[in-house]
GROMACS .gro file of C-alpha atoms in nm:
model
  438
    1UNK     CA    1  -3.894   2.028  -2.680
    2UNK     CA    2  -3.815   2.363  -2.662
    3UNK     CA    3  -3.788   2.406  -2.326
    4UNK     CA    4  -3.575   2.111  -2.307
    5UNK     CA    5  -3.349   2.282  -2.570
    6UNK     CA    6  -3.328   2.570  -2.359
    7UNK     CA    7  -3.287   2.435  -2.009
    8UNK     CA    8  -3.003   2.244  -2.156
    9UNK     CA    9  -2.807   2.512  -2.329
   10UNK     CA   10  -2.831   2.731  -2.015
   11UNK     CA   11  -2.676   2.453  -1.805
   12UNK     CA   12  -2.385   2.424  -2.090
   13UNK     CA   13  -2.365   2.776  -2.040
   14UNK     CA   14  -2.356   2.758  -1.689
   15UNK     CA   15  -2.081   2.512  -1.643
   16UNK     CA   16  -1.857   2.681  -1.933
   17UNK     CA   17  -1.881   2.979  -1.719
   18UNK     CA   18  -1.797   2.791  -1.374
   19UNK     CA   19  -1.505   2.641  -1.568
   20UNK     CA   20  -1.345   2.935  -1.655
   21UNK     CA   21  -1.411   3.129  -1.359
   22UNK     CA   22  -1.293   2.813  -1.119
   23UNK     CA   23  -1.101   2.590  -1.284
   24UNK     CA   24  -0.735   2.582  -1.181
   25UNK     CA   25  -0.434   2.452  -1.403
   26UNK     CA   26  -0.230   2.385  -1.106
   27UNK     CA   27  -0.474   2.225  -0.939
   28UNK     CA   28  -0.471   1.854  -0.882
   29UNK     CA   29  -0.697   1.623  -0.702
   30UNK     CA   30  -0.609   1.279  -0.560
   31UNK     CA   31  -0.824   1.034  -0.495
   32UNK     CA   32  -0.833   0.709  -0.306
   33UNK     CA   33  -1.140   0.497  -0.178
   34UNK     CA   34  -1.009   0.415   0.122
   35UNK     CA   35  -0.832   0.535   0.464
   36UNK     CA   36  -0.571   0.811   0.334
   37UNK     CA   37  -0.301   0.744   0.602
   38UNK     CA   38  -0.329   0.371   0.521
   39UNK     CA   39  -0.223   0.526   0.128
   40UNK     CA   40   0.129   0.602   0.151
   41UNK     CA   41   0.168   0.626  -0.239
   42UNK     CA   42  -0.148   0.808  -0.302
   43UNK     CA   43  -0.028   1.057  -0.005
   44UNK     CA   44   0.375   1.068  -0.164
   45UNK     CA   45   0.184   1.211  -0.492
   46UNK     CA   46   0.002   1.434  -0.325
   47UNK     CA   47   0.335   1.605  -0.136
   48UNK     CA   48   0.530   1.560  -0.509
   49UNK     CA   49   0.274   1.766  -0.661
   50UNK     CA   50   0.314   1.987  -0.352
   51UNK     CA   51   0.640   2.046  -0.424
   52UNK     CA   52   0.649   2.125  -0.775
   53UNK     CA   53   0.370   2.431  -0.702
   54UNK     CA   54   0.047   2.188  -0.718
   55UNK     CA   55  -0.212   2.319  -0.522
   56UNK     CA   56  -0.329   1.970  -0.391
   57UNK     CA   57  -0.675   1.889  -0.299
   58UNK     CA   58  -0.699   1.500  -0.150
   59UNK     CA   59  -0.968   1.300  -0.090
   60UNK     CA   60  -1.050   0.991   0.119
   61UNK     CA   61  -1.158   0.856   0.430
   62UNK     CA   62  -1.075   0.933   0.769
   63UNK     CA   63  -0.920   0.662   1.005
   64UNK     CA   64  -0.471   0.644   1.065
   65UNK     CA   65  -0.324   0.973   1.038
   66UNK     CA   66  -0.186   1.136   0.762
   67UNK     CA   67   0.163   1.178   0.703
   68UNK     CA   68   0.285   1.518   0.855
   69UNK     CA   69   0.422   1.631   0.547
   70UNK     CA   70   0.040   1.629   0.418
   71UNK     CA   71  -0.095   1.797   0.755
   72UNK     CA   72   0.122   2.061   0.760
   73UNK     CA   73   0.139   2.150   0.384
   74UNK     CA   74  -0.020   2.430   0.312
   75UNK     CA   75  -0.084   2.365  -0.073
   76UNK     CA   76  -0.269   2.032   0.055
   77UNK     CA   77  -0.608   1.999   0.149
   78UNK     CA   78  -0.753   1.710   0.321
   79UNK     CA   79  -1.132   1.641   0.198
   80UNK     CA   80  -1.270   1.375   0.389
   81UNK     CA   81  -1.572   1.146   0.286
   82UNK     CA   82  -1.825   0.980   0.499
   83UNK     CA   83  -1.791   0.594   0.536
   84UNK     CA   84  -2.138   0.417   0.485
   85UNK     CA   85  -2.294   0.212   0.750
   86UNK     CA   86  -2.187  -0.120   0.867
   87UNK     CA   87  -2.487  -0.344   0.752
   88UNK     CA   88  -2.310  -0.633   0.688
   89UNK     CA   89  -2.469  -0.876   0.976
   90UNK     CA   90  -2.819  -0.694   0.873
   91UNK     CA   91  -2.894  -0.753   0.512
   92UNK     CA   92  -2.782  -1.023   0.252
   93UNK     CA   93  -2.416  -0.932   0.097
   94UNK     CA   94  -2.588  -0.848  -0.273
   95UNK     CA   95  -2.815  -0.575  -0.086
   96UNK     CA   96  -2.591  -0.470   0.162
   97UNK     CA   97  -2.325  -0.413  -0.116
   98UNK     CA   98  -2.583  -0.242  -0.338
   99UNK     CA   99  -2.666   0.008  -0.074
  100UNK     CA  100  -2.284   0.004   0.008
  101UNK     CA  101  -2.192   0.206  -0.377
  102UNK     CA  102  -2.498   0.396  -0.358
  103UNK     CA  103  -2.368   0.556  -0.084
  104UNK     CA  104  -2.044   0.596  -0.209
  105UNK     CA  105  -2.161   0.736  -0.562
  106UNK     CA  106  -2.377   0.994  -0.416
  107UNK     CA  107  -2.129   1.080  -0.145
  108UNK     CA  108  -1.798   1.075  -0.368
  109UNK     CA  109  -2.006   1.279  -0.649
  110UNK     CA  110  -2.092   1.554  -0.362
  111UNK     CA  111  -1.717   1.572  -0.235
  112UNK     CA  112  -1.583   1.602  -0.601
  113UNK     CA  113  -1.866   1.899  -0.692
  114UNK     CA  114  -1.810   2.127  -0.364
  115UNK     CA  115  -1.477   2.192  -0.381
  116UNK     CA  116  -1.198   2.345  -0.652
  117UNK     CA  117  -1.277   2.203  -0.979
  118UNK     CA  118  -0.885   2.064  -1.044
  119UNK     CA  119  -0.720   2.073  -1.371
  120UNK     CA  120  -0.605   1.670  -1.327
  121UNK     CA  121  -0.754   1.394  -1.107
  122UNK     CA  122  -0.532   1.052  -1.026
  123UNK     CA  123  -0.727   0.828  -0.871
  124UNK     CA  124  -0.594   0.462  -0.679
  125UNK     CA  125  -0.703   0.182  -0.817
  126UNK     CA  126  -0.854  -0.040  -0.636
  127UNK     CA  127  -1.167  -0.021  -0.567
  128UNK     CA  128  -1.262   0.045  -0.908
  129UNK     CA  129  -1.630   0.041  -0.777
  130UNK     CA  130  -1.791   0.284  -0.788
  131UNK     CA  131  -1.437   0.516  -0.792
  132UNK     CA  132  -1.381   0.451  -1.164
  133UNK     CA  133  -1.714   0.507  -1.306
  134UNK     CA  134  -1.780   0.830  -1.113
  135UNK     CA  135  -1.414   0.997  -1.121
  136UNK     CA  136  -1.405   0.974  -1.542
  137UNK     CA  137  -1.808   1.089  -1.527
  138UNK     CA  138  -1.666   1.390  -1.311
  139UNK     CA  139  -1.367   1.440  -1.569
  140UNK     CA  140  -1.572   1.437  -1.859
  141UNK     CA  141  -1.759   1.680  -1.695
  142UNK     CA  142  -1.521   1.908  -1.571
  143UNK     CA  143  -1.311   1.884  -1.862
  144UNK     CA  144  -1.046   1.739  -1.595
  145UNK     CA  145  -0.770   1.502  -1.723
  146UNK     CA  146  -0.830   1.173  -1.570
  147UNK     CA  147  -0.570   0.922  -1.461
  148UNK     CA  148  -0.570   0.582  -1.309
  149UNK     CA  149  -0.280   0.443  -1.091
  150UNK     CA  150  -0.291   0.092  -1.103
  151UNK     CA  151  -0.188  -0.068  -0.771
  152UNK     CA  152  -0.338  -0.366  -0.841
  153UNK     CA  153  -0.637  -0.517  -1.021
  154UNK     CA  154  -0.990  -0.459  -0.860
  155UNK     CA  155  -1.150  -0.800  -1.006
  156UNK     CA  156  -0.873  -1.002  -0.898
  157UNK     CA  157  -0.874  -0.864  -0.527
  158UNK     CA  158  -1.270  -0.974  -0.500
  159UNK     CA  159  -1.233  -1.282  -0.667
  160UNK     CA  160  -1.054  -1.393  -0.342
  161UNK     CA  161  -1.367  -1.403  -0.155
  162UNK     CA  162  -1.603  -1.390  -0.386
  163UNK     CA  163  -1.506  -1.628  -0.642
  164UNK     CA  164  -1.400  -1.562  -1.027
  165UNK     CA  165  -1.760  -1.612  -1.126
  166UNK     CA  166  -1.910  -1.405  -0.904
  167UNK     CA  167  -2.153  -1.077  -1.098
  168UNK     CA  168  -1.975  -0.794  -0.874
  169UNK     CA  169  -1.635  -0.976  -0.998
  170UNK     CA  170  -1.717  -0.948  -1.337
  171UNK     CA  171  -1.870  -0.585  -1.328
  172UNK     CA  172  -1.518  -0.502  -1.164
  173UNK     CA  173  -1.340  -0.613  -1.437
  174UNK     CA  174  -1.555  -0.511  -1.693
  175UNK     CA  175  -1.532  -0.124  -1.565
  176UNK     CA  176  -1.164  -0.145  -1.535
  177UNK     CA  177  -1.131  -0.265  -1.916
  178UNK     CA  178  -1.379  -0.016  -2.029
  179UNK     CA  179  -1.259   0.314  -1.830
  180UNK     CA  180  -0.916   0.231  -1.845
  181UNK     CA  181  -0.909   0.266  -2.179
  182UNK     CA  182  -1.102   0.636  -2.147
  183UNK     CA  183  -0.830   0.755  -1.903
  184UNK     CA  184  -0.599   1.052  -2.017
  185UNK     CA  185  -0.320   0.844  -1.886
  186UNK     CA  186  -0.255   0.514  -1.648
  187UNK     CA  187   0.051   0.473  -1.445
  188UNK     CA  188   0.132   0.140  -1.249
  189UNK     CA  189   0.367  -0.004  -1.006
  190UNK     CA  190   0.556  -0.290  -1.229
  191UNK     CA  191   0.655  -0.404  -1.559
  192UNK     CA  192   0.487  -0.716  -1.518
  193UNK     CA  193   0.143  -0.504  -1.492
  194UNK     CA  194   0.248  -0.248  -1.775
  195UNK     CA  195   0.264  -0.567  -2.008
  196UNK     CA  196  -0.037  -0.733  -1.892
  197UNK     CA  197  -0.243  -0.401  -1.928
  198UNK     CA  198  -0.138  -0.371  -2.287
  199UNK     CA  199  -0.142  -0.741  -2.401
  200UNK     CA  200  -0.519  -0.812  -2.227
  201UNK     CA  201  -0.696  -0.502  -2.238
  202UNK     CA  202  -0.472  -0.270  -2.474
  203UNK     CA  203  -0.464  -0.004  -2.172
  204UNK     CA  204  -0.109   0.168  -2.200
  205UNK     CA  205   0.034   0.249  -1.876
  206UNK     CA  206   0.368   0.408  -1.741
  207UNK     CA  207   0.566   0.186  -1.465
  208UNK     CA  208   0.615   0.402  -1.166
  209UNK     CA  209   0.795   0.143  -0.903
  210UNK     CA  210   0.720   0.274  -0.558
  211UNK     CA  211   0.972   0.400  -0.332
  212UNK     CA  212   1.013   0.488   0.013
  213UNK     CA  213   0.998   0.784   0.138
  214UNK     CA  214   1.241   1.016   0.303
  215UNK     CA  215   1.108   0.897   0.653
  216UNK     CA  216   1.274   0.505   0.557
  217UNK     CA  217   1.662   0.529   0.619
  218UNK     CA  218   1.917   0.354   0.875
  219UNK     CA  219   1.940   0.480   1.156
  220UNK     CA  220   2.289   0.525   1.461
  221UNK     CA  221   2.266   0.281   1.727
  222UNK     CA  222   2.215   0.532   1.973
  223UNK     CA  223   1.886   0.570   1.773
  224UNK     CA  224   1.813   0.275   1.796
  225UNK     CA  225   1.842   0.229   2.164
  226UNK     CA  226   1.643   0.531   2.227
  227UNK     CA  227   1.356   0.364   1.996
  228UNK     CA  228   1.374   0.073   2.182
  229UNK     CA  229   1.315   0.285   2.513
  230UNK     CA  230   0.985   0.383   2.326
  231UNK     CA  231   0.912   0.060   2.236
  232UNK     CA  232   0.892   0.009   2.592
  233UNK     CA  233   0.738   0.237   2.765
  234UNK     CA  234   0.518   0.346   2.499
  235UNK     CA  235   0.384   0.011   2.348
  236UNK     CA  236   0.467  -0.195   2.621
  237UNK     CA  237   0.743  -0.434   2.419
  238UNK     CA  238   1.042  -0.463   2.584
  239UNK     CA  239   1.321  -0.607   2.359
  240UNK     CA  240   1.684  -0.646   2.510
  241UNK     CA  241   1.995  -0.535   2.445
  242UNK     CA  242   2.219  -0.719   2.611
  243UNK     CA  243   2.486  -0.919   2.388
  244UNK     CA  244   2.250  -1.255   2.407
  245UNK     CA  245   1.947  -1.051   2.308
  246UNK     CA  246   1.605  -1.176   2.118
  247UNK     CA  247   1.578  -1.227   1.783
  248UNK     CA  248   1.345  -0.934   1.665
  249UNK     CA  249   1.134  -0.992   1.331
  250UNK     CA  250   0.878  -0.743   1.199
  251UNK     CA  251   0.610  -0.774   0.923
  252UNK     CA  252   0.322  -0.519   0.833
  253UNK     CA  253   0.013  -0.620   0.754
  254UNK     CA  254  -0.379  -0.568   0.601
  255UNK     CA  255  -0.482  -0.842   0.755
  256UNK     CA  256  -0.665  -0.947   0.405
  257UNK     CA  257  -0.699  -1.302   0.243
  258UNK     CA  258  -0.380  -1.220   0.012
  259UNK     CA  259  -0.163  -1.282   0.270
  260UNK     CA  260  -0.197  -1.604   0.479
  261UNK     CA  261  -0.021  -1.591   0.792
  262UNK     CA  262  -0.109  -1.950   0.858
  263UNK     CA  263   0.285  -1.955   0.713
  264UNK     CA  264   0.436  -1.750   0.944
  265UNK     CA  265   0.230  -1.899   1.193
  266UNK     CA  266   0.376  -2.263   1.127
  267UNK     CA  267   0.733  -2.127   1.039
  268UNK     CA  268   0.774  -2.013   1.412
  269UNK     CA  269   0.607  -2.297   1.530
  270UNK     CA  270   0.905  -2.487   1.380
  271UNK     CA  271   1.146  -2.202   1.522
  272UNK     CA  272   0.983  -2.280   1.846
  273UNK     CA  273   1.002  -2.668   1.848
  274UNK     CA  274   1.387  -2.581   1.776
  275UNK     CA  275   1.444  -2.370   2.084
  276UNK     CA  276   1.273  -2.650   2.267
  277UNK     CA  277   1.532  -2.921   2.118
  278UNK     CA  278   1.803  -2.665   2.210
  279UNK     CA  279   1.899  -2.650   1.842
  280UNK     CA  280   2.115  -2.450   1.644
  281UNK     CA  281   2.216  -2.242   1.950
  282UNK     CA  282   1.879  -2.023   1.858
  283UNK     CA  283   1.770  -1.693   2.049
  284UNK     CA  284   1.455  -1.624   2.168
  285UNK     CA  285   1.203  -1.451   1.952
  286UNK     CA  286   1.010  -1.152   1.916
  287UNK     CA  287   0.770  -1.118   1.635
  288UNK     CA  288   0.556  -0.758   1.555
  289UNK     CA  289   0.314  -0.727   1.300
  290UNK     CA  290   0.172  -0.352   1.230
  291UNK     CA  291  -0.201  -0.285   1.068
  292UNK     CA  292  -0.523  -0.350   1.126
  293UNK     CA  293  -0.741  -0.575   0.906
  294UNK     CA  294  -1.027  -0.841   0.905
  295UNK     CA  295  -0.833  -1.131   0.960
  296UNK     CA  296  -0.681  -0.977   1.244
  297UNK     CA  297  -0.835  -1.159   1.513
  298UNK     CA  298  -0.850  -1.497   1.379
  299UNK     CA  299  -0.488  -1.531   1.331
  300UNK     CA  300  -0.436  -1.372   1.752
  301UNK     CA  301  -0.688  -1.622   1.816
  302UNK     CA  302  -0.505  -1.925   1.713
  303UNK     CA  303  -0.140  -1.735   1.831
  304UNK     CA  304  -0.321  -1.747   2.185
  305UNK     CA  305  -0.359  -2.110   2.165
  306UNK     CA  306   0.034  -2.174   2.107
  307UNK     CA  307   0.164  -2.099   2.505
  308UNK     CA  308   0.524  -2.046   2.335
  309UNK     CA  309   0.813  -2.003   2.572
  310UNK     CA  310   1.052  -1.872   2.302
  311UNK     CA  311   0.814  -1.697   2.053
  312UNK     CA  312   0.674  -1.374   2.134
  313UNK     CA  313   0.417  -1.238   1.865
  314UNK     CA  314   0.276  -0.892   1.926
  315UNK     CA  315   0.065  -0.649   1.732
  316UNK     CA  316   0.087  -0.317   1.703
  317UNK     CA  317  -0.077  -0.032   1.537
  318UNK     CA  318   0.198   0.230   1.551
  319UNK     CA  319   0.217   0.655   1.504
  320UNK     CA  320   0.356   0.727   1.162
  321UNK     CA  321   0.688   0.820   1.274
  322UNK     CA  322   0.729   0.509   1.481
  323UNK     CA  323   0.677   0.288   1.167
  324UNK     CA  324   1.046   0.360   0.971
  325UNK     CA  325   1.215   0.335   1.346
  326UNK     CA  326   1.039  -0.023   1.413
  327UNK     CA  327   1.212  -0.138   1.073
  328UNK     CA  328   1.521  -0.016   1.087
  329UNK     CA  329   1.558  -0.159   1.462
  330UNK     CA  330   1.439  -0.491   1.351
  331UNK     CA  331   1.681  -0.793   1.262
  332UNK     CA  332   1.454  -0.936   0.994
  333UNK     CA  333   1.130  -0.845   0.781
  334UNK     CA  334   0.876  -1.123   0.645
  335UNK     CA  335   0.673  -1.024   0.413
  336UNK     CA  336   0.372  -1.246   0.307
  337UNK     CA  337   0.219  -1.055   0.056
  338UNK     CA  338   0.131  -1.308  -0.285
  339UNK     CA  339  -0.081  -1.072  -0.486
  340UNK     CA  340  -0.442  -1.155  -0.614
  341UNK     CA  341  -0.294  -1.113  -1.000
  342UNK     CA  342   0.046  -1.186  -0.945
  343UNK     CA  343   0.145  -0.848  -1.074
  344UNK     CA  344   0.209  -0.569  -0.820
  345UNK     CA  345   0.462  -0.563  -0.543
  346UNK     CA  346   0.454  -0.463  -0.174
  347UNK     CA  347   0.539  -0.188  -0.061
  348UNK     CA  348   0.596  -0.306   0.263
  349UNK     CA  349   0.924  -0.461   0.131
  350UNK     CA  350   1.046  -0.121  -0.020
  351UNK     CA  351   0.983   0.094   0.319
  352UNK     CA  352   1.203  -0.217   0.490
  353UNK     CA  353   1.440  -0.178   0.189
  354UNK     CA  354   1.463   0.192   0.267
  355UNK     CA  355   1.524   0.075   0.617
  356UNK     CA  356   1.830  -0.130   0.521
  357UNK     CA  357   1.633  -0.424   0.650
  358UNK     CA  358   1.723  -0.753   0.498
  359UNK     CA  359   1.381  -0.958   0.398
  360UNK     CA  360   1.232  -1.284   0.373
  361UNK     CA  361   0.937  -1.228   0.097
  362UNK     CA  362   0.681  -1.490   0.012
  363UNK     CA  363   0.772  -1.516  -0.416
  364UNK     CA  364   0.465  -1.481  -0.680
  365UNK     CA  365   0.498  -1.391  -1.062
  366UNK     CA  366   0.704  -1.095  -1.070
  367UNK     CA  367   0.905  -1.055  -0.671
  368UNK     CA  368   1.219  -1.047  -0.895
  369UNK     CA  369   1.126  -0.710  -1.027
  370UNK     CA  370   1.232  -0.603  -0.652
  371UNK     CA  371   1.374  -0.939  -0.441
  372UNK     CA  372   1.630  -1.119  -0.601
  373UNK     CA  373   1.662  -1.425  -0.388
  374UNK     CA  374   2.060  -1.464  -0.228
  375UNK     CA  375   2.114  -1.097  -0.384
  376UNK     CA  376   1.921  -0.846  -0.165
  377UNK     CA  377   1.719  -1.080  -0.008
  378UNK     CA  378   1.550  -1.417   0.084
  379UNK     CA  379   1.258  -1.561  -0.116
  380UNK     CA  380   1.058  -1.888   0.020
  381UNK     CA  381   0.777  -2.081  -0.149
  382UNK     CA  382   0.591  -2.243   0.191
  383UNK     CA  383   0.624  -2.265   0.542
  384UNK     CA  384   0.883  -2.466   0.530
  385UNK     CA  385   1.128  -2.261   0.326
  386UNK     CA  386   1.046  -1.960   0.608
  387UNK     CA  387   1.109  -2.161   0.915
  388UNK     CA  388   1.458  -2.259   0.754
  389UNK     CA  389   1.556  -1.907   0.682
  390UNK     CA  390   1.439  -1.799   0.998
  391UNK     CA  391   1.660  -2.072   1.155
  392UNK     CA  392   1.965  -1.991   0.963
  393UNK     CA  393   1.956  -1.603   1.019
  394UNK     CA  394   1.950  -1.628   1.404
  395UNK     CA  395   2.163  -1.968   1.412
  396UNK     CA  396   2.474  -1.818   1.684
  397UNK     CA  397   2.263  -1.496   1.704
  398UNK     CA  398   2.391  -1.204   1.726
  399UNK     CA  399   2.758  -1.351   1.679
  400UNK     CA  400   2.698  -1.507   1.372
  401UNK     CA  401   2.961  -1.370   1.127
  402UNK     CA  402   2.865  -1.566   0.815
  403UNK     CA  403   2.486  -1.341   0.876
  404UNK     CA  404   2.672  -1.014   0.947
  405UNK     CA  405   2.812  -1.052   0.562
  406UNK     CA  406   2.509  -1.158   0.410
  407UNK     CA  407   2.300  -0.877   0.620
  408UNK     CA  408   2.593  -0.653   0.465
  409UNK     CA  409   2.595  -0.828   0.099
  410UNK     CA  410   2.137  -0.755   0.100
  411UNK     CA  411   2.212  -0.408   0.197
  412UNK     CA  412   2.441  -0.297  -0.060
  413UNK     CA  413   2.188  -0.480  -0.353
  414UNK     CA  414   1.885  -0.318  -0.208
  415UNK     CA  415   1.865  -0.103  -0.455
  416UNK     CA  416   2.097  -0.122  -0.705
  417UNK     CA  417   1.925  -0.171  -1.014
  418UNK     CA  418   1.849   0.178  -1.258
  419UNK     CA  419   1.485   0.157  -1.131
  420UNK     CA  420   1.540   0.211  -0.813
  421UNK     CA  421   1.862   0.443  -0.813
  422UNK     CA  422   1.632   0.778  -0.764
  423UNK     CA  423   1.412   0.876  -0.472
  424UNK     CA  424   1.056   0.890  -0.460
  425UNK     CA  425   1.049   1.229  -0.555
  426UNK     CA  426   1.369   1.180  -0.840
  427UNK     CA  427   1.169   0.926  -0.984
  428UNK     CA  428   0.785   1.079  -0.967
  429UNK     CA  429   0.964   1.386  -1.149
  430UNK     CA  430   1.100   1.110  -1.408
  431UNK     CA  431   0.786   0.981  -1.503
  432UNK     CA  432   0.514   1.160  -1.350
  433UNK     CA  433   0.559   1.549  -1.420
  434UNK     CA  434   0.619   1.560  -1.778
  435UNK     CA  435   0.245   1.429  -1.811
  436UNK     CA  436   0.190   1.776  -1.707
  437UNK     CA  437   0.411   1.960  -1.859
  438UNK     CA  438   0.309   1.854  -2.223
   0.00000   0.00000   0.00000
């Protein structure tokens, strides 16, 4: 017992003394469980924390590029973890997922131990598992202030393919209630959440609505042209400019089972059969979809089968600096994202926003808190609703003067509400630095 006694107090010694000698209070570390250039919030905190004398230190996986602002920053640090091994066709799913956190405990608890010890840690939720569980053990041990942002619920996201009932599901949720409640503070991404977090689980959070970053603004036409030269040569899409040009639509994509492109699949099958009737005077069009994702090649599968003569769709995984160009070049965004708990928004729709480009967004619980249908943009239920937009945007395209004014009227509503008047940065500073300044 003595020994024990002993053994123990030197290690409390130990780490008291690695604490003061390493611990930094400008020092923050962010976290996310996933591919970091597939993070563009997690990656705008860490260049706001940059900027306001942070030494950053962010961790992730490796995969799409990081944004060059992260790259090139030298007060970031890029700390990349090691993805497990693809045994999913090997073992049953409870095994293979089993194996799956093991691996990520021990390799996430190894990446968080050898380097800086931070004075804060925000972590991206989800995956809560293991990422909760581990980042508050690390806190506690570090003496580190822990913070959740809440992009979306972890439980709810499984439960799409695994079923409400399922043990992992419930595990999920049960860390998120339990940890959640530990964390020095929680930030998330709408009202809707913020009110659902206190009313269920009696987690306070602070809404911080994502923005888009500087990268997201209109572009000239000559711009425009000169991305569309790229376009072709680079990705092999050529899109014309002549005055009876192609429709061109764009929507970004995780290819995941929260968004079902079986709608966007039948809404330009519609489009199609009407450029085959010759109504409506309708152009020609050109559909992109950026990511990459599961799903991916079932939905190109059944596209394949189609042999369209006036639908093009294409997919493309494009260079970070290509992405804000695509959108502000395009005539119309779709965004199908629904939401697994009906309470976070995409932020695929505010880096079109920031790209002046009018949308047409699939509507779930709380869309309103950023598309207001007929205000700044279009909101459809099914299908149906989508292939009638799509019809009535590009009806007498591009001569259309009753579109030009509501293209005009979406623009100037974009973002006009108080929520959305600042910048990423304006707003981060609003409601993110004072939790460090206290």
């Amino acid at each position: 017992m003595f020994t024990l006694l002993l053994i123990l107090l030197l290690i409390f010694i130990v780490r008291k003394f690695c604490l003061k000698k390493f611990k930094s209070d400008k020092n923050v570390c962010v976290l996310v469980l996933g591919d970091i250039g597939r993070s563009p919030r997690m990656q705008y905190h860490a260049v706001s924390f940059a900027r306001e004398g942070f030494t950053v230190d962010i961790v992730g996986y490796p995969g799409s590029s990081p944004m060059k602002e992260i790259v090139e920053n030298p007060r970031i640090q890029i700390h990349y973890l090691r993805p497990p091994s693809e045994l999913r066709n090997k073992l049953p799913f409870f095994l293979c997922y089993v194996i799956k956190v093991m691996w990520q405990t021990a390799d996430l608890l190894w990446s968080l131990l050898s380097k800086r010890i931070p004075d804060t840690l925000i972590m991206q939720n989800p995956p809560a598992i293991p990422t909760i569980p581990v980042c508050w053990f690390y806190c506690v041990l570090m003496e580190t202030q822990f913070i959740i942002d809440w992009h979306n619920y972890a439980y709810s996201l499984m439960a799409l393919s695994l079923g409400k009932d399922h043990i992992v599901v419930k595990v999920a949720r049960a860390i998120e209630v339990t940890f959640g409640r530990r964390a020095t503070n929680n930030f998330c991404v709408t009202k809707a959440m913020k009110e659902d977090l206190e009313k269920r689980w009696a987690i306070h959070a602070k809404v911080l609505y994502d923005r888009p970053a500087d990268d997201f603004h209109l572009i000239t036409v000559e711009e425009k042209n000169e991305f569309l030269c790229k376009l072709a040569e680079k990705y092999a899409l050529s899109i014309s400019d002549s005055p009876r040009r192609s429709g061109f639509i764009v929507s970004s994509t995780s290819w995941t089972e929260d968004e079902d492109f079986s709608v966007l699949l039948n809404a330009l099958q519609e489009y199609e059969s009407a450029c085959e009737n010759e109504e409506l005077n309708l152009p020609d069009l050109i559909c992109v979809i950026t990511g990459k994702g599961p799903l991916r090649d079932f939905y190109m599968a059944i596209v394949d089968l189609k042999k369209w003569k006036h639908v093009q769709v294409r997919t493309l995984w494009l260079e970070n600096e290509d992405y804000p160009k695509i959108l502000a070049t395009a005539d119309l965004g779709v965004c199908l994202h629904t939401s697994s708990s009906g309470l976070d928004l995409p932020m695929k729709v505010v880096d079109m926003f920031g790209c002046g480009l009018p949308v047409c967004a699939y509507n779930f619980n709380c869309l309103s808190e950023l598309v207001r249908h007929n205000e700044n943009g279009l909101v459809f239920a099914d299908e149906n609703e989508l292939a009638q937009q799509l019809k009535m945007w590009f009806q007498d395209f591009p001569n259309n003067s009753a579109q030009q004014d509501l293209r005009e009227k979406f623009q100037e509503n974009m973002f006009t509400s108080q929520i959305y008047r600042n910048g990423w940065h304006g707003n981060w500073k609003l409601n993110v630095l004072p939790c460090f300044q206290q």
